[in-house]
Structures are given as structure tokens and as C-alpha cells.
Amino acid sequence: MSFSFSVIKSSQSMVKPAKPTPQTTLNLSAIDKLPGLRCKVKTYHVFSSGHEPGKVIREALSKALVHYYPLAGRLTESSQGDLQIACTGDGIWFAEASANCSLELVNHLSHPLVPTHDQLLPDPRPGLDPTDILVLMQVTEFTCGGFVIGLEFCHSICDGLGAAQFLNSVGEFARGLTAPTVTPVWLREAIPKPPKRSYTSTTSPARDQAHPPMPSYKLEQLTIDISMDQIGMFKNQYYKLTGERCSVFEVLAAKVWKCRTRAIDLESDEEVKLVFFANVRGLVDSELPAGFYGNCFFPVSVTAMSGVLIGVSEVEVVNMIKEAKKKLPEEFGKWVAGEGEDPYVPTLSYSTLFVSEWSRLGFGKVDYGWGTPVQVVPLTYSDIIPVCILGSPPAKTPAPVTAARLITQCVEVMHVASFRDHLNGTSYENGIGFDLNSLI
């Protein structure tokens, strides 16, 4: 950047429910209590226009929290060390701010390395521990009339679908509705409690000492747009070869997994793993209602030897992914019964790739009164887990792009060039290449 980007915060405070809410303690589900979810998921939500968005969204948040009052509470622990939600009504942290440039000047935040994230994310005043607050939000207006919401959301209380449901409710209140169209449902007791599985707090020093040290891989960030025409060509070829359909997710997950495996240059007999997360609301016995906003996902794993994965075509890799998806009900049933190894315990290895699909969570439908977001930007910023997020490119910069966006933080610097070459598909046989629309 050739200019000094700056943000001035005009107001910061807690936003509490607009009306009195129940003062109680709520239990979390076995999935909510996973130690790996004790974190904040950070995102940018970029909007091209708005009128006093900070004021409008603040008022809408207060109304939405009447219905989603657990989000205004705080994490606590039972005497047994189980995570719970104390519904205190203390509120969520909210800041209003203004930036000194237009969204166009910062490329609508398309570049993950634009040095803006610290200023666009909320930062509570001294004396407040941000880890205690379940939701933190900052609305930053830009000189062009657009705005960016910097959001931090505690994963222990919502998965992506649940967080998007809440934001859509806020949008409805901002547009003048008097009640959410989808009634929020807590119902954490509907999630199975597997025997032999105990997800207690990991905050005590004694427990921390038992955990192995976390890895740090110095993973590089890449943003890659892949044309839907290219994806469609692969899907057509897959149908001709197999007589079956495949999804965009399956195409991209297969392509990225194989290309990354080639790029990181492992021994041929080393095991590699692909992990992605499936919504299992339909597998819960009690048939969760539409308004359930808790965590309800299950990790699906695909495993192969590095040499085998490299040697097969993407068509065969898609088949591997499909087979793993077919086994989801069986594997979920094993977890419910407490059988086998715990699939929720992540394999923190450079040979494991985590893929997460964001394009269908519902964030792109949120409307505070001035239209849906130009784009939603997940912020990974982690050197612990190699990850690829499947999303959508900006909708209006300057014209809509029919493409899928890959936001990756999955290879170290020495593997970046090879990863790019393999994604282009120009350096090996048995593969279908993609012309990369943009590699930022």
C-alpha cells in the first residue's frame, strides 16, 4: 500500500438485550464443549453502501439479543469442569469506526494480507477480557459510503449455520421486522452424549500440561478464484466417465488435496488425510428444528498414501470423497455409541488438510437494509492447521464474477510455487487443469 491506512473508533460499548431476558445457566452440548471450539471465529463482512450503519445495526442487535439472549451471556464452568453459558444479559461488545479511504482502494478486502485486520476488528477497552465475551462486532464506515463489519464469534455457542442465522435475524430487525422469521431454538440436550467421551474445560494448568505442544508451520496465505466454467467442464467429464453427478465442493476439495499433496513432496508411503465438516442436523434422532443454532457438525476424513493419491486422477479422488460421505451416518453412529477413536480430536500434522465450505452457510444472504454483502472474508491467520476455505469472490468489484474462491493457508513458503503450478494443472498427467482467474 502506498498510503497510510487508518481507522478512528468513535464509540465502543456493550450492547445489551432491549428487554429483560431470562437469568439462568444453560448446558452446552457434547459438540459445543469440544476443546478445539474454545476460540473466536473472525470474519469481515463487506457491504457496498449504507446509511448510519453503526447506529442501525446497534439497535437491531439489541432487539435480536432478546431472542438470542444466550449470546449476551458468558462462558462458565460447572463444578465438574463442563462448559456452560451463564445468561447474564451482560451483552456483546460493539464498536463504531470510520476509515480514511474507499473500499475500492483496499480492493474490498479481497487481499488477505492487506494490513487492515487489526484496525477493522473490535478491541475491547482495557479491563475487559475479550475471551469472556461471546460476540464482538465493529462497524467501520469507508469514505465511499460502504462499510465493513469485523466480527468475532465464539465457536462454542454456534457453528457457521447458527452464526449466520443470528446475523440474518439482526438484518431482519434492521429492516424493520418485529420478530425473527426463524425462531431460535437452544435444545442442546438433543445432541447425543456419547459414552466414554468427556469434553471438559481445558483451562486448568494441570490439563494444559498433558497436551502435546502445538505445531507452527508458518503457512502462507493465498486467495485463488477458479472459473465456474472450468469446474463445469470437470463435472461434465466426471459424468461422462462415471454416469454420476458430483458437486462443486467435491471437485475443488479433490483438486486442492491432490495438488497440495504433490506440492509438499512427501515420501510415497506417507499417509495424507483430507478432513472436512458435514452438517449432521438430519442425523440427530430428535430431528432438530430449523431454528437450532448450536454446533451440529461431524468431521469426515479421507485417508490415502501420498504416492497413491498423486498417481490417480481427480475423478478417482472425487470418488474417494464420495465414499467417505456415504459412510457419514455409520461413522456418526459410532461416535454416538462411543466406539473407536474420537474423530473430533484433530490430527495436527502438515500431511493433513482441512477444508471448510463457507459459501452455503447463509452469511451471503444477510441484509441490514442496503443489500447483501459484496463478500464475506474468513480470517484464518493460523499456523497450526493447514486449511482451505471454499467461498465466493466479490460480487461487485467491479462486475460479478462467476467463480469459486479458495482462501488457503495450507502450504509453507517453499511449497507455494509448486502448489500454484499444480493448481494450474500444467505439470502432471491424469489431471484436469484450472485456469486461475486471479491469484492474489
XYZ file of C-alpha atoms in Angstrom:
440
model
C 0.000 0.000 0.000
C 1.243 3.478 -0.876
C -0.854 5.239 1.726
C -1.295 5.026 5.470
C -4.498 3.184 6.244
C -6.117 4.304 9.471
C -9.332 3.735 11.391
C -10.792 6.017 14.045
C -13.215 4.490 16.539
C -15.993 6.863 17.506
C -17.808 4.788 20.105
C -17.370 1.480 21.911
C -19.629 -0.171 24.451
C -21.647 -3.230 25.374
C -24.924 -3.808 23.552
C -27.424 -5.497 25.834
C -30.829 -7.054 25.051
C -33.525 -4.425 24.510
C -35.793 -6.132 27.057
C -35.233 -8.200 30.209
C -34.172 -11.774 29.414
C -34.032 -14.986 31.493
C -31.250 -15.100 34.064
C -30.271 -18.740 34.024
C -27.474 -21.174 33.278
C -27.679 -23.294 30.138
C -25.835 -26.508 29.401
C -23.863 -26.888 26.202
C -23.850 -29.989 24.023
C -21.057 -32.527 23.690
C -20.062 -30.894 20.392
C -20.247 -27.345 21.803
C -17.830 -28.407 24.548
C -15.097 -29.604 22.191
C -11.818 -28.038 23.377
C -10.980 -27.013 19.809
C -14.019 -24.717 19.706
C -12.799 -22.543 22.576
C -11.851 -19.869 20.093
C -13.233 -16.882 18.222
C -14.010 -17.209 14.511
C -13.059 -13.917 12.861
C -14.609 -12.601 9.661
C -15.072 -9.472 7.558
C -18.485 -8.752 6.049
C -18.093 -6.152 3.292
C -21.075 -4.025 2.188
C -21.032 -1.544 -0.685
C -23.410 1.011 0.848
C -25.247 2.001 3.997
C -26.678 4.963 5.897
C -25.545 5.277 9.519
C -24.912 1.516 9.593
C -23.389 1.594 13.066
C -26.483 3.128 14.616
C -28.893 0.890 12.687
C -27.030 -2.336 13.430
C -26.514 -1.464 17.097
C -30.274 -1.029 17.595
C -31.028 -4.197 15.644
C -28.510 -6.186 17.716
C -30.212 -5.112 20.913
C -33.564 -6.351 19.609
C -32.151 -9.622 18.266
C -30.466 -10.385 21.600
C -33.867 -10.559 23.252
C -34.419 -13.720 21.222
C -30.786 -14.876 21.228
C -30.168 -13.934 24.860
C -27.549 -16.690 25.498
C -25.193 -14.755 23.190
C -25.323 -11.858 25.659
C -24.102 -14.179 28.419
C -20.726 -15.532 29.421
C -18.981 -18.885 29.392
C -18.746 -20.527 32.778
C -17.870 -23.937 34.213
C -19.827 -26.378 36.317
C -18.279 -27.985 39.381
C -17.325 -30.898 37.102
C -15.489 -28.619 34.680
C -18.157 -28.718 31.981
C -18.654 -25.592 29.892
C -21.955 -23.792 30.362
C -23.495 -20.468 29.408
C -24.391 -18.085 32.209
C -27.227 -15.989 30.783
C -26.260 -12.743 32.467
C -27.504 -10.246 29.879
C -24.105 -8.514 30.015
C -24.211 -8.061 26.259
C -21.869 -8.167 23.298
C -19.056 -5.727 22.531
C -19.834 -3.228 19.774
C -17.710 -0.517 18.191
C -18.376 2.113 15.535
C -15.495 3.426 13.446
C -14.543 5.222 10.227
C -11.730 4.535 7.754
C -9.759 7.130 5.797
C -10.278 5.625 2.322
C -12.737 3.927 -0.007
C -13.322 0.189 -0.152
C -12.010 0.205 -3.712
C -8.643 1.461 -2.521
C -8.253 -1.628 -0.336
C -9.665 -3.923 -3.053
C -12.796 -4.571 -0.978
C -10.519 -6.507 1.398
C -10.014 -9.235 -1.196
C -6.324 -9.482 -0.374
C -5.816 -11.453 2.848
C -2.519 -9.695 3.510
C -3.864 -6.142 3.395
C -2.611 -4.731 6.718
C -6.034 -3.747 7.958
C -7.274 -6.607 10.078
C -6.116 -5.289 13.438
C -7.921 -1.987 12.919
C -11.143 -3.434 11.499
C -11.668 -5.970 14.282
C -13.166 -4.993 17.658
C -10.809 -4.451 20.570
C -12.443 -4.075 23.998
C -11.214 -1.398 26.325
C -8.598 -2.265 28.980
C -10.057 -4.208 31.860
C -12.370 -6.292 29.665
C -11.227 -9.793 28.748
C -12.307 -10.445 25.132
C -12.234 -14.194 25.777
C -15.178 -13.759 28.175
C -17.387 -12.047 25.579
C -19.170 -14.380 23.168
C -19.661 -11.931 20.284
C -17.662 -8.837 19.371
C -18.516 -6.601 16.416
C -17.102 -3.468 14.810
C -18.837 -1.500 12.045
C -16.367 0.616 10.073
C -17.644 3.143 7.521
C -15.495 3.931 4.463
C -15.396 7.188 2.524
C -17.279 5.620 -0.418
C -20.365 5.017 1.731
C -19.690 1.316 2.159
C -18.902 -0.376 5.431
C -17.207 -3.437 6.865
C -18.346 -5.495 9.818
C -15.444 -7.053 11.680
C -16.913 -9.956 13.642
C -15.538 -12.259 16.308
C -17.875 -15.107 17.251
C -17.288 -17.744 19.918
C -17.428 -21.145 18.201
C -18.506 -22.869 21.427
C -22.029 -21.492 21.132
C -22.705 -21.572 17.361
C -21.461 -23.264 14.234
C -21.361 -21.399 10.922
C -25.020 -22.065 10.168
C -26.019 -20.858 13.629
C -23.920 -17.689 13.446
C -25.381 -16.850 10.021
C -28.883 -17.450 11.381
C -28.243 -14.907 14.137
C -26.857 -12.300 11.729
C -29.821 -12.769 9.410
C -32.080 -12.109 12.384
C -30.170 -8.902 13.125
C -30.653 -7.927 9.485
C -34.388 -8.505 9.748
C -34.672 -6.185 12.757
C -32.532 -3.611 10.937
C -35.032 -3.716 8.049
C -37.960 -3.097 10.389
C -39.264 -6.576 11.198
C -40.624 -7.007 14.722
C -39.647 -10.670 15.157
C -37.203 -13.082 13.501
C -38.694 -15.173 10.706
C -36.794 -18.186 12.071
C -37.428 -18.706 15.784
C -34.140 -19.545 17.540
C -34.039 -22.873 19.368
C -31.485 -23.802 22.062
C -32.249 -27.534 22.522
C -28.632 -28.559 23.171
C -29.895 -31.627 25.011
C -30.945 -33.078 21.634
C -27.301 -33.590 20.663
C -26.153 -37.100 21.672
C -23.874 -37.565 24.676
C -21.506 -40.360 23.695
C -20.339 -42.678 26.490
C -16.601 -42.597 27.217
C -16.325 -39.100 25.766
C -15.680 -36.237 28.152
C -15.160 -32.739 26.817
C -14.351 -30.791 29.938
C -12.635 -27.450 30.187
C -9.004 -27.220 29.133
C -8.330 -24.037 31.063
C -6.612 -25.522 34.102
C -2.780 -25.683 34.102
C -2.852 -29.362 35.007
C -4.805 -30.226 31.868
C -2.687 -27.997 29.655
C 0.465 -29.794 30.762
C -0.943 -33.074 29.464
C -1.397 -31.731 25.936
C 1.404 -32.079 23.363
C 2.960 -28.827 22.118
C 1.132 -27.147 19.238
C 2.908 -27.157 15.875
C 3.735 -23.991 13.948
C 4.161 -24.320 10.195
C 4.485 -20.675 9.028
C 1.740 -21.208 6.464
C 1.404 -18.770 3.557
C -1.937 -17.216 2.594
C -3.287 -17.386 -0.945
C -6.578 -16.247 -2.452
C -7.488 -18.054 -5.665
C -10.546 -17.647 -7.911
C -11.452 -20.605 -10.142
C -13.902 -20.146 -13.010
C -17.192 -21.999 -12.732
C -16.810 -22.787 -16.446
C -13.664 -24.738 -15.646
C -15.406 -26.507 -12.785
C -18.347 -27.269 -15.074
C -16.016 -28.856 -17.627
C -14.702 -31.198 -14.965
C -18.207 -32.052 -13.754
C -19.261 -32.887 -17.315
C -16.238 -35.102 -17.806
C -16.896 -36.808 -14.484
C -20.470 -37.560 -15.559
C -19.312 -38.981 -18.896
C -16.814 -41.253 -17.159
C -18.967 -42.404 -14.221
C -22.604 -41.711 -15.065
C -22.887 -39.847 -11.753
C -23.028 -36.204 -10.699
C -20.501 -34.512 -8.472
C -20.661 -31.255 -6.524
C -18.529 -28.129 -6.744
C -17.253 -28.902 -3.258
C -16.160 -32.402 -4.278
C -14.378 -31.062 -7.367
C -12.467 -28.368 -5.503
C -11.654 -30.489 -2.447
C -10.271 -33.243 -4.699
C -8.239 -30.800 -6.758
C -6.762 -28.900 -3.808
C -5.977 -32.061 -1.820
C -4.156 -33.718 -4.704
C -2.294 -30.554 -5.747
C -1.220 -29.800 -2.201
C -0.003 -33.374 -1.688
C 2.160 -33.110 -4.790
C 3.443 -29.701 -3.741
C 4.605 -30.653 -0.237
C 6.675 -33.541 -1.648
C 6.168 -36.288 0.910
C 7.518 -39.816 0.776
C 5.220 -42.027 -1.307
C 4.380 -44.263 1.677
C 3.468 -41.384 3.988
C -0.200 -41.121 4.927
C -2.103 -37.993 3.931
C -5.533 -37.021 5.150
C -8.340 -34.750 3.982
C -10.796 -33.597 6.653
C -13.999 -31.659 6.061
C -17.032 -30.946 8.217
C -20.547 -32.176 7.483
C -23.792 -30.793 8.863
C -25.431 -33.664 10.805
C -28.650 -31.964 11.865
C -30.535 -34.544 9.821
C -28.822 -37.427 11.633
C -29.783 -36.358 15.157
C -32.520 -38.698 16.403
C -34.831 -35.972 17.699
C -34.899 -34.202 14.290
C -33.668 -30.747 15.183
C -35.999 -27.849 14.318
C -34.984 -25.270 11.734
C -34.107 -22.654 14.355
C -31.430 -24.721 16.135
C -28.251 -22.622 16.193
C -25.795 -24.762 18.148
C -22.853 -26.745 16.827
C -24.010 -29.760 14.861
C -21.226 -30.893 12.551
C -19.110 -34.016 12.161
C -15.585 -34.363 10.723
C -15.364 -36.573 7.643
C -11.906 -37.973 6.926
C -10.423 -39.366 3.721
C -7.067 -41.120 4.023
C -4.585 -42.325 1.398
C -0.882 -42.918 0.869
C 0.807 -39.906 -0.700
C 2.058 -41.889 -3.701
C -1.361 -43.398 -4.332
C -3.139 -40.027 -4.197
C -0.639 -38.452 -6.571
C -0.926 -41.328 -9.036
C -4.691 -41.311 -9.503
C -6.855 -38.852 -11.428
C -9.103 -36.226 -9.844
C -12.060 -38.385 -10.908
C -10.803 -41.128 -8.598
C -10.137 -38.628 -5.803
C -13.721 -37.378 -6.113
C -14.844 -40.992 -5.776
C -12.807 -41.309 -2.568
C -14.539 -38.236 -1.155
C -17.952 -39.539 -2.162
C -17.286 -42.862 -0.450
C -16.318 -41.088 2.770
C -19.534 -39.040 2.642
C -21.598 -42.217 2.206
C -20.124 -43.557 5.442
C -21.153 -40.440 7.404
C -24.257 -41.986 9.070
C -22.231 -45.045 10.097
C -19.305 -43.021 11.445
C -21.601 -40.619 13.296
C -23.362 -43.627 14.837
C -20.018 -44.981 16.052
C -19.235 -41.671 17.722
C -22.658 -41.607 19.376
C -22.011 -45.115 20.695
C -18.560 -44.137 21.986
C -16.799 -46.588 19.672
C -13.328 -46.189 18.230
C -11.075 -43.164 18.248
C -12.624 -39.750 18.732
C -12.997 -38.149 15.264
C -13.229 -34.687 16.826
C -9.622 -34.847 18.048
C -7.753 -33.169 15.174
C -4.606 -34.574 13.598
C -2.293 -31.573 13.802
C 0.067 -32.704 11.070
C 1.383 -30.986 7.947
C 0.188 -34.017 5.995
C -3.437 -33.269 6.961
C -5.525 -30.728 5.034
C -8.721 -29.270 6.500
C -11.306 -27.992 4.012
C -14.282 -25.874 5.081
C -17.130 -24.718 2.827
C -18.473 -21.226 3.614
C -20.466 -20.392 0.504
C -23.660 -22.100 1.742
C -23.702 -21.080 5.393
C -26.007 -18.102 4.863
C -23.669 -15.166 5.543
C -24.112 -14.010 1.953
C -27.867 -13.519 2.494
C -27.587 -11.073 5.401
C -29.200 -7.717 4.564
C -29.243 -4.791 7.007
C -31.339 -2.687 4.655
C -28.867 -1.838 1.877
C -28.431 -5.183 0.159
C -26.380 -8.309 0.759
C -22.602 -8.232 1.283
C -20.152 -7.771 -1.557
C -18.191 -10.557 0.049
C -17.529 -12.358 3.312
C -13.868 -12.866 4.194
C -12.947 -15.595 6.699
C -9.760 -14.749 8.569
C -7.711 -17.875 9.200
C -4.378 -16.485 10.440
C -3.362 -19.815 11.959
C -0.070 -21.650 11.634
C -1.393 -24.693 13.482
C -3.744 -26.306 10.948
C -3.318 -26.342 7.131
C -6.694 -25.116 5.916
C -8.554 -24.269 2.708
C -11.854 -22.368 2.826
C -14.230 -22.566 -0.133
C -16.177 -19.369 -0.594
C -17.316 -16.878 -3.216
C -15.421 -13.971 -4.827
C -16.583 -10.358 -4.511
C -19.981 -9.776 -6.098
C -19.469 -6.210 -7.379
C -15.790 -5.416 -7.859
C -16.259 -4.097 -10.485
C -18.567 -6.733 -12.014
C -19.913 -10.058 -10.728
C -17.510 -12.968 -11.226
C -18.861 -16.445 -11.810
C -16.234 -18.318 -9.878
C -15.436 -20.154 -6.704
C -12.930 -18.630 -4.318
C -10.298 -20.602 -2.439
C -8.843 -18.920 0.638
C -5.906 -21.091 1.592
C -3.397 -21.140 4.374
C -2.124 -24.633 3.794
C 1.457 -24.593 2.461
C 4.713 -23.166 3.695
C 6.616 -20.647 1.594
C 8.905 -23.238 -0.033
C 5.833 -25.050 -1.411
C 3.815 -22.063 -2.692
C 5.146 -22.004 -6.269
C 4.669 -25.745 -6.703
C 1.150 -25.555 -5.275
C 0.254 -22.824 -7.773
C 1.715 -24.771 -10.687
C -0.200 -27.916 -9.803
C -3.450 -25.999 -9.418
C -2.883 -24.690 -12.933
C -2.660 -28.339 -13.961
C 0.212 -27.853 -16.382
C 2.787 -30.075 -14.713
C 1.334 -33.580 -14.479
C -0.756 -36.157 -16.259
C -4.074 -37.654 -15.128
C -5.276 -34.221 -14.111
C -7.655 -31.552 -15.341
C -6.103 -28.109 -15.107
C -7.807 -24.939 -13.943
C -7.013 -21.525 -15.351
C -6.717 -19.406 -12.252
C -8.755 -16.223 -12.715
C -6.693 -14.461 -10.092
C -4.022 -15.422 -7.663
C -3.634 -12.611 -5.197
